[in-house]
PDB file of C-alpha atoms in Angstrom:
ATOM      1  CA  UNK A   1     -13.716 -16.969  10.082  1.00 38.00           C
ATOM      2  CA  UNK A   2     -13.578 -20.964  11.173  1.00 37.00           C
ATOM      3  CA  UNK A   3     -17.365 -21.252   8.679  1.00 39.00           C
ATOM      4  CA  UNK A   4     -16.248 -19.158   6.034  1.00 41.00           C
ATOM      5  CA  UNK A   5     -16.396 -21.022   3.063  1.00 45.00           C
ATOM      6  CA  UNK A   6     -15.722 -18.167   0.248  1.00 52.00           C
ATOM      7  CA  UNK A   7     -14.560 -18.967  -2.339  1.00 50.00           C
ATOM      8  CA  UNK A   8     -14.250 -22.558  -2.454  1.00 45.00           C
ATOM      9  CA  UNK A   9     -10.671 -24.263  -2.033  1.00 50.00           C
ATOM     10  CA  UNK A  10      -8.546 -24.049  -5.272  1.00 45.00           C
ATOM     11  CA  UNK A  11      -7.522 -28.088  -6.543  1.00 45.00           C
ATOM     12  CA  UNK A  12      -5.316 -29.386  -3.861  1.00 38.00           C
ATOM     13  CA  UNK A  13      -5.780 -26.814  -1.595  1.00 43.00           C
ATOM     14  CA  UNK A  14      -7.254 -27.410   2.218  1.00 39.00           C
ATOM     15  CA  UNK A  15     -10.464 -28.381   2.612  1.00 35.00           C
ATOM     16  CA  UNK A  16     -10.751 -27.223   6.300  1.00 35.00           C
ATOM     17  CA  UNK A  17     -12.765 -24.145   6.705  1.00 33.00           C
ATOM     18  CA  UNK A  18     -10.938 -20.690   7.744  1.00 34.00           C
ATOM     19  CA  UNK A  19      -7.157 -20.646   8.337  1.00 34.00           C
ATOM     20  CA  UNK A  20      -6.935 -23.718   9.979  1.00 33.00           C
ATOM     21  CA  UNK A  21      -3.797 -26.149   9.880  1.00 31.00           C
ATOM     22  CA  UNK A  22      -4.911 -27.405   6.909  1.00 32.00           C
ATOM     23  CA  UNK A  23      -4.374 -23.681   4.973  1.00 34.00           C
ATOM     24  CA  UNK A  24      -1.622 -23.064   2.819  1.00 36.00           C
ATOM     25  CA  UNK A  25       1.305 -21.561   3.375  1.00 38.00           C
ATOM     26  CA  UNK A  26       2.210 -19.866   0.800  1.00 42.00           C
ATOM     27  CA  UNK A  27       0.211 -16.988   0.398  1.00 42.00           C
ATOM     28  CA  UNK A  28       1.920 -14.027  -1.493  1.00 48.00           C
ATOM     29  CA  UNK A  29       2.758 -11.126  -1.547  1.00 49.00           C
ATOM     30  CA  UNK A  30       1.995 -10.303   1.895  1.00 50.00           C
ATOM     31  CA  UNK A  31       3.997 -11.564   4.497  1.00 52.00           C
ATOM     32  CA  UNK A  32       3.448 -12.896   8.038  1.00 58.00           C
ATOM     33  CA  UNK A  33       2.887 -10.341  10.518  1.00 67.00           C
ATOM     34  CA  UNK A  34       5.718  -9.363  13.273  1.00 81.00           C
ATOM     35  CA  UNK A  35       5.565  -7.453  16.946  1.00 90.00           C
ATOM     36  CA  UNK A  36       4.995  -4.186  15.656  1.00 95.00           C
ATOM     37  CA  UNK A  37       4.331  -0.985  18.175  1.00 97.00           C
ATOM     38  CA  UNK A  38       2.679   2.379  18.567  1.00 97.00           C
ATOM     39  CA  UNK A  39       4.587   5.786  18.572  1.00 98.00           C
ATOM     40  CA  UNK A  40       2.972   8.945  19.478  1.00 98.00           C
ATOM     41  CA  UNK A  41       3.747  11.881  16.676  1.00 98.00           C
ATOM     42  CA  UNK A  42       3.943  15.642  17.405  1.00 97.00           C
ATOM     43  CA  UNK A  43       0.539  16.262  15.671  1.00 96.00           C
ATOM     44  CA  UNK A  44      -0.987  13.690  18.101  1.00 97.00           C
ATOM     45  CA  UNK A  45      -2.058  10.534  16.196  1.00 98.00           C
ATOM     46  CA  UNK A  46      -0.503   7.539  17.401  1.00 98.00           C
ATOM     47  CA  UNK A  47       1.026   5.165  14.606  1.00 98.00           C
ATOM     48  CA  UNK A  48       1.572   1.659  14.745  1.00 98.00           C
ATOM     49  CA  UNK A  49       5.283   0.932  13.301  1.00 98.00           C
ATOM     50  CA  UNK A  50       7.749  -1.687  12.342  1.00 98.00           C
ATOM     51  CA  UNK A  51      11.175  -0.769  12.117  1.00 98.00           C
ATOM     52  CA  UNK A  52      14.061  -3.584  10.457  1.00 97.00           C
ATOM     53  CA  UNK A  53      17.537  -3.371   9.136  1.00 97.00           C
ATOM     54  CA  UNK A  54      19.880  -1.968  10.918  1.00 96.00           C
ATOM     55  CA  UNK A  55      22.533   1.404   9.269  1.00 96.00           C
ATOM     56  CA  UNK A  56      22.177   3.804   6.684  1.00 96.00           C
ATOM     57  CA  UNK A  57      20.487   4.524   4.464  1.00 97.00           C
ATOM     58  CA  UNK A  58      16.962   4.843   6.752  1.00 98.00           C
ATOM     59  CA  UNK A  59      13.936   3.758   4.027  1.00 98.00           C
ATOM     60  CA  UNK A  60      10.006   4.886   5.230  1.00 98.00           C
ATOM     61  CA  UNK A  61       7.487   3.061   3.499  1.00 98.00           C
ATOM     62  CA  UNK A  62       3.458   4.285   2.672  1.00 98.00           C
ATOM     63  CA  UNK A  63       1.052   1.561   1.910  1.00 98.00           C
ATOM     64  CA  UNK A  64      -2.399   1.891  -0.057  1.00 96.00           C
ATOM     65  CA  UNK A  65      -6.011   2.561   0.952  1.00 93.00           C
ATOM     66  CA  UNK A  66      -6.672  -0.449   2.906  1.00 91.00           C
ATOM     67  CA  UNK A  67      -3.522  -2.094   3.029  1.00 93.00           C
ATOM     68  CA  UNK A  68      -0.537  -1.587   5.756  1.00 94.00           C
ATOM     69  CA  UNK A  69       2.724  -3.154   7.050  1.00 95.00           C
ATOM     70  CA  UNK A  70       2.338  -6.376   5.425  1.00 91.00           C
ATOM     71  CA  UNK A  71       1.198  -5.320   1.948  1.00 91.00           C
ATOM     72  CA  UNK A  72       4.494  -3.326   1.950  1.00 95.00           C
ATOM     73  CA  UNK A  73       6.932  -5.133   3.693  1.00 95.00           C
ATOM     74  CA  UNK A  74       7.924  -7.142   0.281  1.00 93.00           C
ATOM     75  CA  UNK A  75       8.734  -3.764  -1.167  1.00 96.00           C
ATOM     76  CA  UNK A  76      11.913  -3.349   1.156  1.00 96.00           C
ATOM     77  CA  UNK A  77      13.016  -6.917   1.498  1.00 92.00           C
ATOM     78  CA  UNK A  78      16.323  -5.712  -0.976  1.00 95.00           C
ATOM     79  CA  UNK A  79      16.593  -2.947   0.313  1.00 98.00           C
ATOM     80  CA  UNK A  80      20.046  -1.893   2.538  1.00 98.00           C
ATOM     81  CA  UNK A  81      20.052   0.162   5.454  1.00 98.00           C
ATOM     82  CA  UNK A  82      16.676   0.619   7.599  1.00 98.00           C
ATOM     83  CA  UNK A  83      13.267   0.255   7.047  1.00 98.00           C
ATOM     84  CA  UNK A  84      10.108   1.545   8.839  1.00 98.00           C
ATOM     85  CA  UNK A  85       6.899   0.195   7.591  1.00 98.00           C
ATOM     86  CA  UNK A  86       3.913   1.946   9.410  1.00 98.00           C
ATOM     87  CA  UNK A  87       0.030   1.815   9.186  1.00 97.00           C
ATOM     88  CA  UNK A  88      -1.711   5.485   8.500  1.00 98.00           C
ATOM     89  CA  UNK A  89      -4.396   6.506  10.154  1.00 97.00           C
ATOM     90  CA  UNK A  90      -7.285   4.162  10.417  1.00 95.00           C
ATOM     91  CA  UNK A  91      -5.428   1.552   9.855  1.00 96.00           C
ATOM     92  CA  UNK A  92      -4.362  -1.661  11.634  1.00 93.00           C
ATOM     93  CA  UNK A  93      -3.624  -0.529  15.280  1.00 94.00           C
ATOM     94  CA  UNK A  94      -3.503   3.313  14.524  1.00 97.00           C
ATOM     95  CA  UNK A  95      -5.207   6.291  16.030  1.00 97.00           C
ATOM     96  CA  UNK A  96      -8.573   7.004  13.803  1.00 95.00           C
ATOM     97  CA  UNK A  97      -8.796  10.921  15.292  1.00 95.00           C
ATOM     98  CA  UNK A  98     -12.365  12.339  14.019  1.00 90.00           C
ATOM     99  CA  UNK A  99     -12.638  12.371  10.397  1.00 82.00           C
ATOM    100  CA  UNK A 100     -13.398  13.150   7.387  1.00 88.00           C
ATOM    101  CA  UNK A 101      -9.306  13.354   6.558  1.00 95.00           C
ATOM    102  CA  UNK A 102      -7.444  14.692   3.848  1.00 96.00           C
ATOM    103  CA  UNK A 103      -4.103  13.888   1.702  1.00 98.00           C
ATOM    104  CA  UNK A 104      -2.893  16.719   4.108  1.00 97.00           C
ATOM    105  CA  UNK A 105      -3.615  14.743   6.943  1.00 97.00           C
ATOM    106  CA  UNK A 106      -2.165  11.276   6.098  1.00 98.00           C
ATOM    107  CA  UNK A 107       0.945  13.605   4.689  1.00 98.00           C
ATOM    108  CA  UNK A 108       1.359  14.065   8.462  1.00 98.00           C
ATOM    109  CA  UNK A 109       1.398  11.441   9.076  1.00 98.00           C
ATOM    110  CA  UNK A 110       4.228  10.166   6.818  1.00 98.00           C
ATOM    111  CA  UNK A 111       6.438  13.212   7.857  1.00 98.00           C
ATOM    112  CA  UNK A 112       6.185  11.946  11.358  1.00 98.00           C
ATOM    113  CA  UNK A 113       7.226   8.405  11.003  1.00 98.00           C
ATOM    114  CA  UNK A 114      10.173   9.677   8.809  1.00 98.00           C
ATOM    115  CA  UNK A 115      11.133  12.535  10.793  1.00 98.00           C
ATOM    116  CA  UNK A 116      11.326   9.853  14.066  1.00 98.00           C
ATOM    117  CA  UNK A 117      13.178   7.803  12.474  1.00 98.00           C
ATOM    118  CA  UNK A 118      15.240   9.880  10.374  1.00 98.00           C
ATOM    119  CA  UNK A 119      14.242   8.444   6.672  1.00 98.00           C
ATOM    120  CA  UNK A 120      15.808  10.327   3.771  1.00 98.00           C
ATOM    121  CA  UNK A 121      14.528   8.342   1.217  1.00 98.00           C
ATOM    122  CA  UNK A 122      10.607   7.314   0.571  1.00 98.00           C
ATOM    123  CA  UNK A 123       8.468   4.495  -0.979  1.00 98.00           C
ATOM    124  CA  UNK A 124       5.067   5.579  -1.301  1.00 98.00           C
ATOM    125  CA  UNK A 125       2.023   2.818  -2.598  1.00 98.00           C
ATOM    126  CA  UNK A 126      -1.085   3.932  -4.316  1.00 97.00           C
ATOM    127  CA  UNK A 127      -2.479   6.068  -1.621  1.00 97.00           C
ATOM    128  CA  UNK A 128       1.030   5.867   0.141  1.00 98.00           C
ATOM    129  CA  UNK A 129       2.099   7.781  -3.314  1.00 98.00           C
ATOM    130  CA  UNK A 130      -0.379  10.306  -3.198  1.00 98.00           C
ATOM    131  CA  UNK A 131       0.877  11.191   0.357  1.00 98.00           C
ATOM    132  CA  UNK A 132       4.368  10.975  -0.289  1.00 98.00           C
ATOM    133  CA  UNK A 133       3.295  13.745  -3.128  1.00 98.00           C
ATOM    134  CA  UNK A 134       1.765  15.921  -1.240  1.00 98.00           C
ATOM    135  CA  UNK A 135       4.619  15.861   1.559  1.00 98.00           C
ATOM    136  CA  UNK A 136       7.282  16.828  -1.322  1.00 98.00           C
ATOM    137  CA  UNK A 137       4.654  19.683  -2.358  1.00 98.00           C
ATOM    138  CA  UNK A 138       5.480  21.327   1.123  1.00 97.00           C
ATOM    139  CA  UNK A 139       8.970  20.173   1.166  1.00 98.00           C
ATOM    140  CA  UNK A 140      10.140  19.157  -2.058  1.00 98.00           C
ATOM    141  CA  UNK A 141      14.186  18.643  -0.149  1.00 98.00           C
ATOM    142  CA  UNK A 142      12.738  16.270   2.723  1.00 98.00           C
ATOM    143  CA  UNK A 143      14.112  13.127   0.947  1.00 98.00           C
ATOM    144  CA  UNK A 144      17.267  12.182  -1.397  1.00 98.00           C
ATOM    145  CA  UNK A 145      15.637   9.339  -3.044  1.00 98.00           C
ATOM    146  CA  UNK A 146      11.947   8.416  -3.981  1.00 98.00           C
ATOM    147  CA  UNK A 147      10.079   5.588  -5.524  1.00 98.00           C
ATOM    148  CA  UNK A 148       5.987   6.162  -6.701  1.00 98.00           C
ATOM    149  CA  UNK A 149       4.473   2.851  -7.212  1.00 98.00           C
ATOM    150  CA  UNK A 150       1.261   2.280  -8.679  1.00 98.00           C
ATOM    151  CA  UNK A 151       0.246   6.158  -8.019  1.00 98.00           C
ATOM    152  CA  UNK A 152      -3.658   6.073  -7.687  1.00 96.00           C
ATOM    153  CA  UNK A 153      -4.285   9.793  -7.767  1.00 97.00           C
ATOM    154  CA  UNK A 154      -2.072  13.208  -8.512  1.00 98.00           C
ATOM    155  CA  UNK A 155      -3.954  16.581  -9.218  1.00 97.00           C
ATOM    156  CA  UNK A 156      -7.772  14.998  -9.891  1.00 96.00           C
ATOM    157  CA  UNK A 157      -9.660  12.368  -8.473  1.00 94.00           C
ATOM    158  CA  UNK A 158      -9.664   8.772  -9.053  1.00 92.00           C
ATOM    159  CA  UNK A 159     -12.094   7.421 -11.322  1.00 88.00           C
ATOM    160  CA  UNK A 160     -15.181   6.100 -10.816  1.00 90.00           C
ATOM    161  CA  UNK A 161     -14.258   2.418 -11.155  1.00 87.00           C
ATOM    162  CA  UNK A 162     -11.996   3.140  -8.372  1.00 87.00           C
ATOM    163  CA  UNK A 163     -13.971   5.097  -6.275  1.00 88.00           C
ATOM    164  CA  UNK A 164     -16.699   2.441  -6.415  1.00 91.00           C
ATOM    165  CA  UNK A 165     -14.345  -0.469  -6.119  1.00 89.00           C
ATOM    166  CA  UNK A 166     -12.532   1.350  -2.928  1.00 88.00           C
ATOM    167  CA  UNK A 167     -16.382   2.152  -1.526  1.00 90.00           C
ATOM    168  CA  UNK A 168     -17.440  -1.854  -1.851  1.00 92.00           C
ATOM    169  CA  UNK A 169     -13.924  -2.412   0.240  1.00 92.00           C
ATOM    170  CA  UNK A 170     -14.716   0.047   2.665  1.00 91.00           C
ATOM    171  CA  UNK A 171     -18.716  -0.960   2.973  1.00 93.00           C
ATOM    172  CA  UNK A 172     -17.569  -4.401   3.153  1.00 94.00           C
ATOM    173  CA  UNK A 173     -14.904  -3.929   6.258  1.00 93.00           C
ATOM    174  CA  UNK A 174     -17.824  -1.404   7.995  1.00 91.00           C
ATOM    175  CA  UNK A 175     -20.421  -4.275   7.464  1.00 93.00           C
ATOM    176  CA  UNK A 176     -17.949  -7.570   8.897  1.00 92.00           C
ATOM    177  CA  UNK A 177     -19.716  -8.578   5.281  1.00 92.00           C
ATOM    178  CA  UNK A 178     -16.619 -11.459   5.145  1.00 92.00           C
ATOM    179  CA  UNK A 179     -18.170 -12.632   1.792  1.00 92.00           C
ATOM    180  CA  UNK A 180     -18.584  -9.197  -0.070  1.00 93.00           C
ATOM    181  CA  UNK A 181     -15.006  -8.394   1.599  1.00 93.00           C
ATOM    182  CA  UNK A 182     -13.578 -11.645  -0.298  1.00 92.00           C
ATOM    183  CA  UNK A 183     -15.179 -10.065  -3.687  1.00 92.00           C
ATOM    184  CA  UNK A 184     -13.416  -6.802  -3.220  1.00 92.00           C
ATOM    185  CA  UNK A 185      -9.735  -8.372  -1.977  1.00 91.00           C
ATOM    186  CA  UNK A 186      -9.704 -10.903  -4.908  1.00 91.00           C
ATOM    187  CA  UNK A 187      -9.988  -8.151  -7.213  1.00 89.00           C
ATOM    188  CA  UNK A 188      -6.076  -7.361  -6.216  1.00 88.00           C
ATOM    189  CA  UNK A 189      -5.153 -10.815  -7.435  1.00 90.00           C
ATOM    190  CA  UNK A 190      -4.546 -11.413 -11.068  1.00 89.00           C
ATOM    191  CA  UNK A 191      -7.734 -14.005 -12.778  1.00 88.00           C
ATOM    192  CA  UNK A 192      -4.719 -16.592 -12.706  1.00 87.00           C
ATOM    193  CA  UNK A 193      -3.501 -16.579  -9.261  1.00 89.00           C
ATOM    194  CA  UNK A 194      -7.036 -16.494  -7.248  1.00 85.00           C
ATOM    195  CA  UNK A 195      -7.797 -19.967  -7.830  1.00 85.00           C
ATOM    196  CA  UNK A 196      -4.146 -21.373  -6.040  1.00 88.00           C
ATOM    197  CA  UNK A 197      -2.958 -22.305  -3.188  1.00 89.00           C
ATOM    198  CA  UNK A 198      -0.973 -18.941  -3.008  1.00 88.00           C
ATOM    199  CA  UNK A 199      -4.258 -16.438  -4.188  1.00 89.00           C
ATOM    200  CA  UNK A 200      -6.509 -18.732  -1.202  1.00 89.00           C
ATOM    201  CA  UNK A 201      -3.853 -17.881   1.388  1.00 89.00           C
ATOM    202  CA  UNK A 202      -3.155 -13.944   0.537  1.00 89.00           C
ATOM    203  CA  UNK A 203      -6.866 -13.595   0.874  1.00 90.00           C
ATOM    204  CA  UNK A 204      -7.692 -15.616   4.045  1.00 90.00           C
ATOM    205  CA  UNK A 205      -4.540 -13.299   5.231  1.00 88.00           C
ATOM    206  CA  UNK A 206      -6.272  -9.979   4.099  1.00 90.00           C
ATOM    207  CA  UNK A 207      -9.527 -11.143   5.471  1.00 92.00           C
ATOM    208  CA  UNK A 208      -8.344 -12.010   8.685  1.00 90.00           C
ATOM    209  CA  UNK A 209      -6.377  -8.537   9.152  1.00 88.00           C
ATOM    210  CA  UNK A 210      -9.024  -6.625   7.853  1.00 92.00           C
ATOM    211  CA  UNK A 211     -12.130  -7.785  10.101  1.00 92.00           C
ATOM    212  CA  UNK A 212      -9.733  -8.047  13.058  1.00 90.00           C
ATOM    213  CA  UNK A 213      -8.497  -4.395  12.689  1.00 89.00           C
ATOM    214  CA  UNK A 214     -11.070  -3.079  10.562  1.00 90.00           C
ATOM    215  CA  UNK A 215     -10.740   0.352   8.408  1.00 92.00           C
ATOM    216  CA  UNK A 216     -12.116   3.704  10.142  1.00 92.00           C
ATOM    217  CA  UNK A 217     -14.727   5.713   8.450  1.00 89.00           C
ATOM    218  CA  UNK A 218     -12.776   8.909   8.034  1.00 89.00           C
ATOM    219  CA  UNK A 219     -10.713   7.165   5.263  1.00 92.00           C
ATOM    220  CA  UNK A 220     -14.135   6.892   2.890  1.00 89.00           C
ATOM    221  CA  UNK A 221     -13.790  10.681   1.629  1.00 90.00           C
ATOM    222  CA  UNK A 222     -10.147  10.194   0.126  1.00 92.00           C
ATOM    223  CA  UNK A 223     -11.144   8.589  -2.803  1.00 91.00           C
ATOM    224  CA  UNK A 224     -13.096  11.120  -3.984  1.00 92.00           C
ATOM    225  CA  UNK A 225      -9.941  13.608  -3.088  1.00 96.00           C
ATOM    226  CA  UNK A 226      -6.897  14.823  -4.709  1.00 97.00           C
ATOM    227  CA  UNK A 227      -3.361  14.611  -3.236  1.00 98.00           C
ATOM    228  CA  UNK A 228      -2.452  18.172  -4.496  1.00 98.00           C
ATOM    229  CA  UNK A 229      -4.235  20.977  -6.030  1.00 97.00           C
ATOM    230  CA  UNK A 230      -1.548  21.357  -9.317  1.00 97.00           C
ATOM    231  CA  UNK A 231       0.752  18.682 -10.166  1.00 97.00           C
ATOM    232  CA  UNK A 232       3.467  21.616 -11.203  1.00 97.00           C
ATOM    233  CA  UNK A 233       3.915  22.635  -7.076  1.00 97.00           C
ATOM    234  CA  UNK A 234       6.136  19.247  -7.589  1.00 98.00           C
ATOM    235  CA  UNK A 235       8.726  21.178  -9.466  1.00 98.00           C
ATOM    236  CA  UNK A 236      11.306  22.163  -6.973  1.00 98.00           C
ATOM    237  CA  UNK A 237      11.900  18.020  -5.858  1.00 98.00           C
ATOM    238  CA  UNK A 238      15.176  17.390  -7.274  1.00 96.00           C
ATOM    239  CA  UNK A 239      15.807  14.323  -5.866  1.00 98.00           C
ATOM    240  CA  UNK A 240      16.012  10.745  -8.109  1.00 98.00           C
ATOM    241  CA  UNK A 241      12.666   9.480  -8.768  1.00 98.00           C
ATOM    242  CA  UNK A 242      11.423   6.415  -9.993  1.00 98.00           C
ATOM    243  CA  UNK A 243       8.185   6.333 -11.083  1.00 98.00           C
ATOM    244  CA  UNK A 244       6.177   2.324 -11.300  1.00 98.00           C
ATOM    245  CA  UNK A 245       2.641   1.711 -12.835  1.00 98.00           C
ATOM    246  CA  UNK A 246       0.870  -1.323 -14.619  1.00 97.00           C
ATOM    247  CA  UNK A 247      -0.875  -1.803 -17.412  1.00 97.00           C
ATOM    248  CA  UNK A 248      -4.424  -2.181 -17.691  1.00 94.00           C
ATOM    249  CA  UNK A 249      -4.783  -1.692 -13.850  1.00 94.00           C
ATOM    250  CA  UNK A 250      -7.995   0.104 -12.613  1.00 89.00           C
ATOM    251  CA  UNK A 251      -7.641   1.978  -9.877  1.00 92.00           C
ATOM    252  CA  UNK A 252      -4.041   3.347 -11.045  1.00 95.00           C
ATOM    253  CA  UNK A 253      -4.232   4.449 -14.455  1.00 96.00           C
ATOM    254  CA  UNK A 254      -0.323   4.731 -15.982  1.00 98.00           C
ATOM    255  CA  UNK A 255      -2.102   7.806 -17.557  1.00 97.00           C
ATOM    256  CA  UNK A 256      -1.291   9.146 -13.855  1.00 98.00           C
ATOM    257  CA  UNK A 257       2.240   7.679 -13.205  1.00 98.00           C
ATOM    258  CA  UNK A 258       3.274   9.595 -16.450  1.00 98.00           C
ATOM    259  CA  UNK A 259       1.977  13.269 -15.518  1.00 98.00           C
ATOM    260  CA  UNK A 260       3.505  12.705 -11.909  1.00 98.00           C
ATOM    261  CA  UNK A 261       7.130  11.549 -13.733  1.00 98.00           C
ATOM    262  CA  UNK A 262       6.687  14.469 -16.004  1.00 98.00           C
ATOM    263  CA  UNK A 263       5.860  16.739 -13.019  1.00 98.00           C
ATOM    264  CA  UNK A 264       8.678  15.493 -11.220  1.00 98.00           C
ATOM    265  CA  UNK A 265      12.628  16.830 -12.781  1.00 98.00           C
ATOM    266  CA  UNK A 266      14.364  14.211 -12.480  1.00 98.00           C
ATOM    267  CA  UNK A 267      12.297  10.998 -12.812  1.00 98.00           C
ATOM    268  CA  UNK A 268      12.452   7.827 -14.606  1.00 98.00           C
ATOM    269  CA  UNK A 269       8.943   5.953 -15.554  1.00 98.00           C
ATOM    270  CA  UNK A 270       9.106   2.051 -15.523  1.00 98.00           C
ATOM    271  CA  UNK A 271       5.597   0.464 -16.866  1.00 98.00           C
ATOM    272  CA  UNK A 272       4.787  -3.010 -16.716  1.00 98.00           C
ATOM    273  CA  UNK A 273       2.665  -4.435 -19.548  1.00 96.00           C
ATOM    274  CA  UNK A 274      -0.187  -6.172 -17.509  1.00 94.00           C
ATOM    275  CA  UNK A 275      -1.025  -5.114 -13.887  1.00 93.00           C
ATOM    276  CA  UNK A 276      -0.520  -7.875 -10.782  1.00 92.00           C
ATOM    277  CA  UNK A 277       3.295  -6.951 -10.670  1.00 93.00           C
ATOM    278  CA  UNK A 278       3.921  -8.264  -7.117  1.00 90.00           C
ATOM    279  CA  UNK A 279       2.469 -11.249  -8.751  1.00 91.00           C
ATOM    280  CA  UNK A 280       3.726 -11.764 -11.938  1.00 91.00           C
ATOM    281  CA  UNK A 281       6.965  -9.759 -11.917  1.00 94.00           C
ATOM    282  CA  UNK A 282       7.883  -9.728  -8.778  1.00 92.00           C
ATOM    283  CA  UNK A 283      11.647 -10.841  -8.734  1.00 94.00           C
ATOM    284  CA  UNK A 284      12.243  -8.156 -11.058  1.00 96.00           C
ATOM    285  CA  UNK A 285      10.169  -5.200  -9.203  1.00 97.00           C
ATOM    286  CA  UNK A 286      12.064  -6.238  -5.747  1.00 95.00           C
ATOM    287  CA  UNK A 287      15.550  -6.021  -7.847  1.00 97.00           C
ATOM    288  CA  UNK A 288      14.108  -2.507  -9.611  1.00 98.00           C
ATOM    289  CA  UNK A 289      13.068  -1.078  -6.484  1.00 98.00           C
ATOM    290  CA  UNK A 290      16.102  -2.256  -4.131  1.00 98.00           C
ATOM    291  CA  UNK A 291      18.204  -1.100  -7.035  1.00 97.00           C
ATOM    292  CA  UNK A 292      17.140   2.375  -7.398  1.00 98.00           C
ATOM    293  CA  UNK A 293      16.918   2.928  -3.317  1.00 98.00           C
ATOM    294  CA  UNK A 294      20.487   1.405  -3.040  1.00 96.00           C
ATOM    295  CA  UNK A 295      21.745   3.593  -5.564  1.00 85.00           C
TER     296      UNK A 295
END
């Protein structure tokens, strides 16, 4: 990464190549990366997890297709009680068992992490979402409280904007391509933040966490997948939902946030007017989420 020079450093932002002392430091939304460690699960796929907080409630949280721990860490930062970030299945430090995988599989892998450390309430993340749903198809009383944000995918695929956006990401990590990797990650940032300080240091972070650790080929057949086969085998979750999607965002259409609150009893549907949320709104969406989990 030390002669990277993609894309070029934002006005007043370090001229040093890579993320040298000169980078800045504040980057958002991820944030910096703690000890985290491996757990083995009953169905045999190691996990690498990160557990804070301390008392009840116990909060698990799912990241997205080619996030982890970091993207979702500033999900839970309100929230009381415990939290356990973890990466899925080829990600980070995580087992990559043979692929091709399903929803099935990475709902698994969820159920693990929250049945070892006793969650009863769930954030799931764009792919993290899809999981989440297709746990709560098999056992729609696993968890008292839920929050879907940004849901990707419910009873169809994703589009093909996302599939092909998701396939350049994947291509990218497969190739150590560390330009056409920058292309892909800067699509997450709103056009207004990737020329900053801030938008220069979230994606030197991604960057560096993504050709370190890499993303497994089994994960390239999920975006062409569905999390469940009908959206009504959601029917029997009673528990509180909240439902969060974005306006104008690509790969998760609010088109699919409201059939998943309307397939869901008891949900409410928040949606932001312009996508880039952990960007642009995030005070509020840490106070929305934190509120509805605390509840």
């Amino acid at each position: 990464m030390r002669g990277f020079r993609w894309p070029p450093p934002p006005d007043g932002g370090p001229r040093t190549w890579g993320p040298g002392p000169g980078a800045p430091r504040t980057g958002r939304p991820a944030l910096p990366e703690p000890e985290t460690e491996l757990v083995a699960t009953p169905h045999g796929v190691s996990l690498e997890r990160l557990v804070t907080g301390t008392g009840e409630p116990v909060t698990v949280f799912a990241h997205g297709l080619g996030n982890g721990i970091a993207t979702t860490r500033p999900f839970g930062s309100g929230v009381a009680g415990r939290r356990i970030f973890f990466q899925f299945r080829g990600h980070g430090r995580s087992d990559s068992p043979p692929g091709p995988w399903s929803y099935l599989d990475l709902a698994r892998d969820l159920r693990a992490v929250a049945d070892l450390g006793g969650a009863t309430r769930a954030f799931g993340a764009s792919l993290g979402a899809g999981a989440l749903c297709r746990l709560l198809a098999e056992s729609p009383e696993r968890f008292e409280r839920l929050v879907f944000f940004l849901p990707a995918a419910l009873d169809t695929p994703r589009g093909e904007v996302a599939r092909a956006r998701l396939t350049d990401l994947l291509d990218a990590v497969a190739e150590g391509d560390a330009s056409a990797l920058a292309d892909a990650v800067s699509l997450e940032l709103p056009p207004s933040v990737r020329n900053t300080p801030a938008g220069w240091a979230y994606l030197r972070q991604r960057l560096d966490q993504l050709l370190r650790d890499g993303l497994a080929p089994g994960l390239s057949d999920l975006p062409a997948q569905a999390p469940l086969d009908d959206a009504g085998s959601l029917a029997a979750v009673t528990a509180p939902a909240l439902v969060i999607a974005a306006a104008e965002d690509d790969l998760h259409p609010v088109a699919v946030a409201e059939r998943l609150a309307t397939a869901l009893p008891n949900a409410t549907l928040h949606v932001y007017d312009r996508p880039g949320v952990l960007w642009t709104e995030r005070a509020d969406l840490r106070e929305r989420v934190s509120g509805f989990l605390n509840g």
